[in-house]
C-alpha positions as a printed NumPy array, in Angstrom:
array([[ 104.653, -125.498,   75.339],
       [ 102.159, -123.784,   78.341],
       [  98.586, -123.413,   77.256],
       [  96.691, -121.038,   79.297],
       [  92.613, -121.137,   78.387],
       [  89.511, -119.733,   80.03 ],
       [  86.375, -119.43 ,   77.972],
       [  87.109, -115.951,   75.755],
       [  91.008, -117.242,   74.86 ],
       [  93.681, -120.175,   73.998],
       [  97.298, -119.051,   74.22 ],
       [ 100.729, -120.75 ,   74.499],
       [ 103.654, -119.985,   75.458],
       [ 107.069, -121.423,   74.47 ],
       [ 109.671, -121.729,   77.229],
       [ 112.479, -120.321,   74.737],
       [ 112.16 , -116.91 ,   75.317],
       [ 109.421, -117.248,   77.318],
       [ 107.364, -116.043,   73.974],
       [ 104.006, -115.992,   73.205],
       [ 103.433, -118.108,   70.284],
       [  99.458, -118.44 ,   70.026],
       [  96.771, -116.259,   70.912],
       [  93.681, -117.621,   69.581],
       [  89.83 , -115.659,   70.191],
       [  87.862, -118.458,   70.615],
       [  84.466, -117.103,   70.137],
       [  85.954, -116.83 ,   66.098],
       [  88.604, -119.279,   66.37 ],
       [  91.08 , -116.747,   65.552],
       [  94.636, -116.811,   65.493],
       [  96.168, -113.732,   66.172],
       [  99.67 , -113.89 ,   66.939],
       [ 101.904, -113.882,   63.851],
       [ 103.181, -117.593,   63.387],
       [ 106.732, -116.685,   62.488],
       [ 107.348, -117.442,   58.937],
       [ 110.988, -118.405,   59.015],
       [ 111.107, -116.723,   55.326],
       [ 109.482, -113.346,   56.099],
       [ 110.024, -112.909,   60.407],
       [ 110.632, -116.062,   62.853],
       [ 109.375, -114.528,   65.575],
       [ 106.131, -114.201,   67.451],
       [ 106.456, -112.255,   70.338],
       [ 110.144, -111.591,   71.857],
       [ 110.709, -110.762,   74.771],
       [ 113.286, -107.981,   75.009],
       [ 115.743, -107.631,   78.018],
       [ 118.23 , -106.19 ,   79.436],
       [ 118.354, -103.937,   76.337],
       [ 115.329, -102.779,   73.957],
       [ 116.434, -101.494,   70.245],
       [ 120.319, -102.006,   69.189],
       [ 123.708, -100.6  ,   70.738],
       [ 126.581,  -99.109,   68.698],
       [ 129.192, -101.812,   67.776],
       [ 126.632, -104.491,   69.611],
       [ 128.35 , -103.443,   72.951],
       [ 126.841, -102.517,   75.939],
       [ 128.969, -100.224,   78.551],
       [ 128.638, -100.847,   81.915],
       [ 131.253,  -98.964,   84.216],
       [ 133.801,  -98.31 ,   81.606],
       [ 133.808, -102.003,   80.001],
       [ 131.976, -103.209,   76.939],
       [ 130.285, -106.399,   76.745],
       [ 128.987, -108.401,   73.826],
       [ 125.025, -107.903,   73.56 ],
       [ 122.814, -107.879,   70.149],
       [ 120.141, -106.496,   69.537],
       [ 116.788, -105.918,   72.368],
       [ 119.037, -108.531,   74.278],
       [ 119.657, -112.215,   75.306],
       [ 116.521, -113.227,   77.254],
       [ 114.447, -113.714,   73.639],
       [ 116.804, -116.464,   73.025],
       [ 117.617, -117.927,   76.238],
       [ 115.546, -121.027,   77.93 ],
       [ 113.351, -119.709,   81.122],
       [ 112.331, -121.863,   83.838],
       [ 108.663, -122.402,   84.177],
       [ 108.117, -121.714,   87.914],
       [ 104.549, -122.486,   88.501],
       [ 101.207, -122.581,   86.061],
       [  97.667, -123.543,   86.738],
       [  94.658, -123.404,   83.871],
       [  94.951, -119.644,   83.46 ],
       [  98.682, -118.428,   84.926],
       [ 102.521, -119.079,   84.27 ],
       [ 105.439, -117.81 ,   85.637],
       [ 109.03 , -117.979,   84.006],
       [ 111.978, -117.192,   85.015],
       [ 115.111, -116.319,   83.543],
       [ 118.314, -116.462,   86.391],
       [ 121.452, -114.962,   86.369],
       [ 124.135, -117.45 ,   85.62 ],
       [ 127.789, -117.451,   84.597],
       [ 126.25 , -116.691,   80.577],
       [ 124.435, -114.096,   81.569],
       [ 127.241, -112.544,   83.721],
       [ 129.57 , -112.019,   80.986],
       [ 127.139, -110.075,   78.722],
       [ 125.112, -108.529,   81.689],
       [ 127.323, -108.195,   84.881],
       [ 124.32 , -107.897,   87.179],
       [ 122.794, -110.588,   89.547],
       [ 119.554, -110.436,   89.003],
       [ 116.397, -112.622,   88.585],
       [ 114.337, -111.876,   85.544],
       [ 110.418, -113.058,   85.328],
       [ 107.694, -113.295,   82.701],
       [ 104.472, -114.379,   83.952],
       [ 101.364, -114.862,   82.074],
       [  97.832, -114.111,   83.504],
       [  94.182, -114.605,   81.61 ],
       [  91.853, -112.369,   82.968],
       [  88.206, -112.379,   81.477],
       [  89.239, -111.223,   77.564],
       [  92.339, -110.273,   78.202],
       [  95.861, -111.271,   78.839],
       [  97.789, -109.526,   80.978],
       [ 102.102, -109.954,   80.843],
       [ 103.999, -108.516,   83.679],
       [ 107.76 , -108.316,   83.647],
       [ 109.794, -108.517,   86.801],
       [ 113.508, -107.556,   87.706],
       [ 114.177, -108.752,   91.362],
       [ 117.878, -106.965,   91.65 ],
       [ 119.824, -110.056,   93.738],
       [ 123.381, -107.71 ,   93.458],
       [ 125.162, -105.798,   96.456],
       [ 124.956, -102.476,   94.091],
       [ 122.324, -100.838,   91.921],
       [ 121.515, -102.441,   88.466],
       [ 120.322, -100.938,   85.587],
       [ 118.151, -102.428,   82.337],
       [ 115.746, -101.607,   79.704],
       [ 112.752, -103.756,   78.644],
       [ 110.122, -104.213,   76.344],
       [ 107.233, -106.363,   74.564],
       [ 107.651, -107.058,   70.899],
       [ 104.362, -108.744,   70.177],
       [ 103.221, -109.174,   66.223],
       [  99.743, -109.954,   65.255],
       [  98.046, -111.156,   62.381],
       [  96.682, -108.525,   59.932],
       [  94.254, -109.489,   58.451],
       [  92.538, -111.566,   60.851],
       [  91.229, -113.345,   58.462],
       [  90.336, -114.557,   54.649],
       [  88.965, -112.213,   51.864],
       [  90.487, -109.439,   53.602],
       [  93.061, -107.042,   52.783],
       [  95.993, -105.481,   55.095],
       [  95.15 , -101.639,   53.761],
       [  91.824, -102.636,   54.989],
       [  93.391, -102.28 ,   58.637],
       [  94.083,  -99.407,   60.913],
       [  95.355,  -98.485,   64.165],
       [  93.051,  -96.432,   66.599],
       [  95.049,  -94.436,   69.115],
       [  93.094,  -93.783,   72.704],
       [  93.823,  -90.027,   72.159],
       [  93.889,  -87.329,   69.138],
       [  97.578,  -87.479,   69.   ],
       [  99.91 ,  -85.568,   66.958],
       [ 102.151,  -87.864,   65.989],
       [ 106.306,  -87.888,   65.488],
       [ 108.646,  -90.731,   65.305],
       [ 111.997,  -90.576,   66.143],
       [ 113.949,  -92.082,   62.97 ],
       [ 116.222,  -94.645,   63.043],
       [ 119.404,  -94.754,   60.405],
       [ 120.275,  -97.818,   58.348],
       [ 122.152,  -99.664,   61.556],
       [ 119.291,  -99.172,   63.889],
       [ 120.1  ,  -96.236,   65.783],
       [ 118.539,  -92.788,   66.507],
       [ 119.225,  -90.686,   63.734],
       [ 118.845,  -87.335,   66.05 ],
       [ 116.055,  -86.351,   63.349],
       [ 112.227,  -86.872,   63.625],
       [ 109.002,  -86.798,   61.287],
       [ 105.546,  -86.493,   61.126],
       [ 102.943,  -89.068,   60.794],
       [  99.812,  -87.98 ,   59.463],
       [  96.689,  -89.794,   61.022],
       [  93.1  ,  -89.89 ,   59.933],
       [  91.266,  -88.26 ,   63.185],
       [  92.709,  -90.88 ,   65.804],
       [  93.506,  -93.324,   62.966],
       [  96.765,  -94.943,   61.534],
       [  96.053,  -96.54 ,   58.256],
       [  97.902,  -99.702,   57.977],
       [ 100.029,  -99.798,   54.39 ],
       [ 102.698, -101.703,   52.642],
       [ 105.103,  -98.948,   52.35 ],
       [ 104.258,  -97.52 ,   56.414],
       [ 107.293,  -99.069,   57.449],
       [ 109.665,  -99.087,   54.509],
       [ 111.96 ,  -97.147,   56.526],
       [ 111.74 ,  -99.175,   60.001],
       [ 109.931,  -98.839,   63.09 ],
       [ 107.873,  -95.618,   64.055],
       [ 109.189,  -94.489,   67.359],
       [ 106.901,  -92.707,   69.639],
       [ 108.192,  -91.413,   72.91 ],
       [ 105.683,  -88.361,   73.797],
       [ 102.652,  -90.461,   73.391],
       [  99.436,  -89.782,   75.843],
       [  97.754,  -92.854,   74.134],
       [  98.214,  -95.878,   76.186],
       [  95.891,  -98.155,   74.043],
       [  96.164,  -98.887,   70.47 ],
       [  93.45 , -100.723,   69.073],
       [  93.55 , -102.861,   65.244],
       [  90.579, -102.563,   63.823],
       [  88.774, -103.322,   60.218],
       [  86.735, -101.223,   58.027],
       [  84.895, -104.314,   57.103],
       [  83.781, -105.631,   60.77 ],
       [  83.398, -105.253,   64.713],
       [  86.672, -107.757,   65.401],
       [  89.228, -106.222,   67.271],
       [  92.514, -106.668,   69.207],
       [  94.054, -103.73 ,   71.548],
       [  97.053, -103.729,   73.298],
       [  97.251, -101.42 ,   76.483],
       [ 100.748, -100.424,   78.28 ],
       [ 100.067,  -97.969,   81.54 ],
       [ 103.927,  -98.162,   82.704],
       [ 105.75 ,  -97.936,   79.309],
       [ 106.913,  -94.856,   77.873],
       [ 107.624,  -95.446,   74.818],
       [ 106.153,  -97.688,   71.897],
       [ 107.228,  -99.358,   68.879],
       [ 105.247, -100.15 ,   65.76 ],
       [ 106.803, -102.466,   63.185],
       [ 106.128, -104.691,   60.485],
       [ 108.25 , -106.489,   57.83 ],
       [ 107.736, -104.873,   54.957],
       [ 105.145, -106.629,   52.482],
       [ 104.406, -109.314,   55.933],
       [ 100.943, -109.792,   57.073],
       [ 101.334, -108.616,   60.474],
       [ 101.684, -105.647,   62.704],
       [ 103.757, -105.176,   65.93 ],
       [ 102.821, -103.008,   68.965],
       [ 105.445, -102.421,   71.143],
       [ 105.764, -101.189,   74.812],
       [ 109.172, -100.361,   75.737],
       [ 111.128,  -98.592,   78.302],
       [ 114.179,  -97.833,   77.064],
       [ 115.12 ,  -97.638,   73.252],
       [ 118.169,  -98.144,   70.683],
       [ 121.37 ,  -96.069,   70.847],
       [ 121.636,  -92.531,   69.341],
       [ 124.028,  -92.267,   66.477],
       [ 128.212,  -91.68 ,   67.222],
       [ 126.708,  -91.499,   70.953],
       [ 127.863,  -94.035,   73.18 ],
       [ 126.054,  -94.342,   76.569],
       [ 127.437,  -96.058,   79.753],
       [ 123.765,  -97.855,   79.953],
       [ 123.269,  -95.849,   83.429],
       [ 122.856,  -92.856,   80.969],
       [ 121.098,  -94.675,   78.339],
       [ 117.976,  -92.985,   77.291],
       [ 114.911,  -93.93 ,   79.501],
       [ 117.199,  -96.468,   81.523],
       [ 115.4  ,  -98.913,   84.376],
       [ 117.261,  -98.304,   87.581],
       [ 116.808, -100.783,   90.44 ],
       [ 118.521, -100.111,   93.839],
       [ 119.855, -103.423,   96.003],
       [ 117.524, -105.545,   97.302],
       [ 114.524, -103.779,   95.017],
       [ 111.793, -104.979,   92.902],
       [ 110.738, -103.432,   89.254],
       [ 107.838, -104.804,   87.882],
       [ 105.552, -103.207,   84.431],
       [ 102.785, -104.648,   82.698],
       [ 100.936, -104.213,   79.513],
       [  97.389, -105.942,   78.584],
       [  96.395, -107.523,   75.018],
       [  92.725, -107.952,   74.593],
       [  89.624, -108.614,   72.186]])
């Protein structure tokens, strides 16, 4: 496990999908990062790459062949190298190998890296395309945080506070994961989301027209507050388990497979497309 630490946070990170596993506010001693209850979610904070969301059959098309590849990816469960850390940075890296090759038949070298800065931690992916032809990829953050933050709280007594009046509409998904083609509203209160146990009884809301790029979680009851911020993602994810303590705020670029519409992934919906020799990098921010 990496610990990062300055004087406003603690986290770790776990070289297994180079995941976040701890983010703790140390001027509370909060934990905020959902500690993957093996029984509800085991998950903190995947990492998703070189798909976000799930592909029809679990096959991903790349020139006329289909390759093995579950859902948001491999790189959540593969091992990354840790390339360099100090007190408050990490960098891990995921290489192409053989593995990889045969569900992803790119060369490429895939990065996480981990910075502290003041209250906030910043996460930055990176594609470095290594091939002798154009490569393309989605990827995403899948972060879940603790709601409540703490005891003698209740999760209704939670919202999420959008950076922008919004009028909102998700883009629902069908009992296999995939775009339905159909949408619906969802109602706020002013700029608010009221977090409830039946919010996500039928998946993830899927935003993809969003001018928001900051979504806050906030209490009725107190000042204590975490926001997530994602400048260079389009899209965004919120999830929870249904009935789990936790919420999950997710900047993506790309998303899950439309319904009986199979996609060579160079036409995949909001597709990452990296010429020879190019580098892509995106980050978002999580801060109290």
């Amino acid at each position: 496990m990496t610990v990062l630490e300055n004087d406003y946070l603690k986290v770790s990170i776990d070289a297994k999908g180079a995941q976040l596993s701890s983010l703790i506010n140390k001027a509370t001693s909060t934990e905020q990062m959902w500690q993957a209850d093996p029984n509800i979610w085991p998950w903190h904070a995947p990492n998703l790459f070189p798909i976000v969301g799930g592909l029809i059959n679990d096959e991903l098309l790349v020139d006329g062949k289909a390759y093995p590849m579950k859902r948001h990816g491999f790189a959540r469960l593969s091992e990354f190298v840790l390339l360099k850390n100090d007190d408050q940075s990490a960098v891990f890296s995921l290489p192409n190998s053989e593995n990889t090759r045969g569900l992803f038949p790119y060369r490429f070298d895939f990065e996480i890296m981990y910075m502290l800065i003041d209250n906030a931690l910043r996460i930055t992916y990176k594609v470095i395309n290594l091939d002798k032809k154009t490569i393309y990829f989605s990827v995403g953050g899948h972060p879940a945080f603790n709601v409540p933050f703490g005891p003698g709280e209740k999760y209704e007594d939670y919202y999420l506070e959008f950076e922008t009046d919004e009028k909102l509409t998700t883009h629902l998904l069908d009992a296999s994961g995939m775009f339905s083609g159909e949408t619906a509203p969802v109602a706020l209160d002013g700029n608010k989301l009221w977090l409830t146990r039946e919010l996500f009884n039928n998946d993830a809301l899927v935003f993809k027209n969003l001018r928001t790029r900051q979504v806050t979680i906030k209490s009725k009851n107190h000042d204590q507050s975490l926001s997530v911020e994602y400048p260079f993602f389009n899209y965004l994810g919120l999830w929870a388990k249904p009935g789990a303590d936790f919420v999950c705020i997710e900047p993506w670029l790309g998303c899950a497979d439309t319904a009986n519409e199979p996609k060579d992934i160079s036409k995949k919906e909001d597709i990452q497309k990296l010429h020879v020799g190019h580098v892509f990098e995106a980050a978002f921010f999580i801060s109290i």
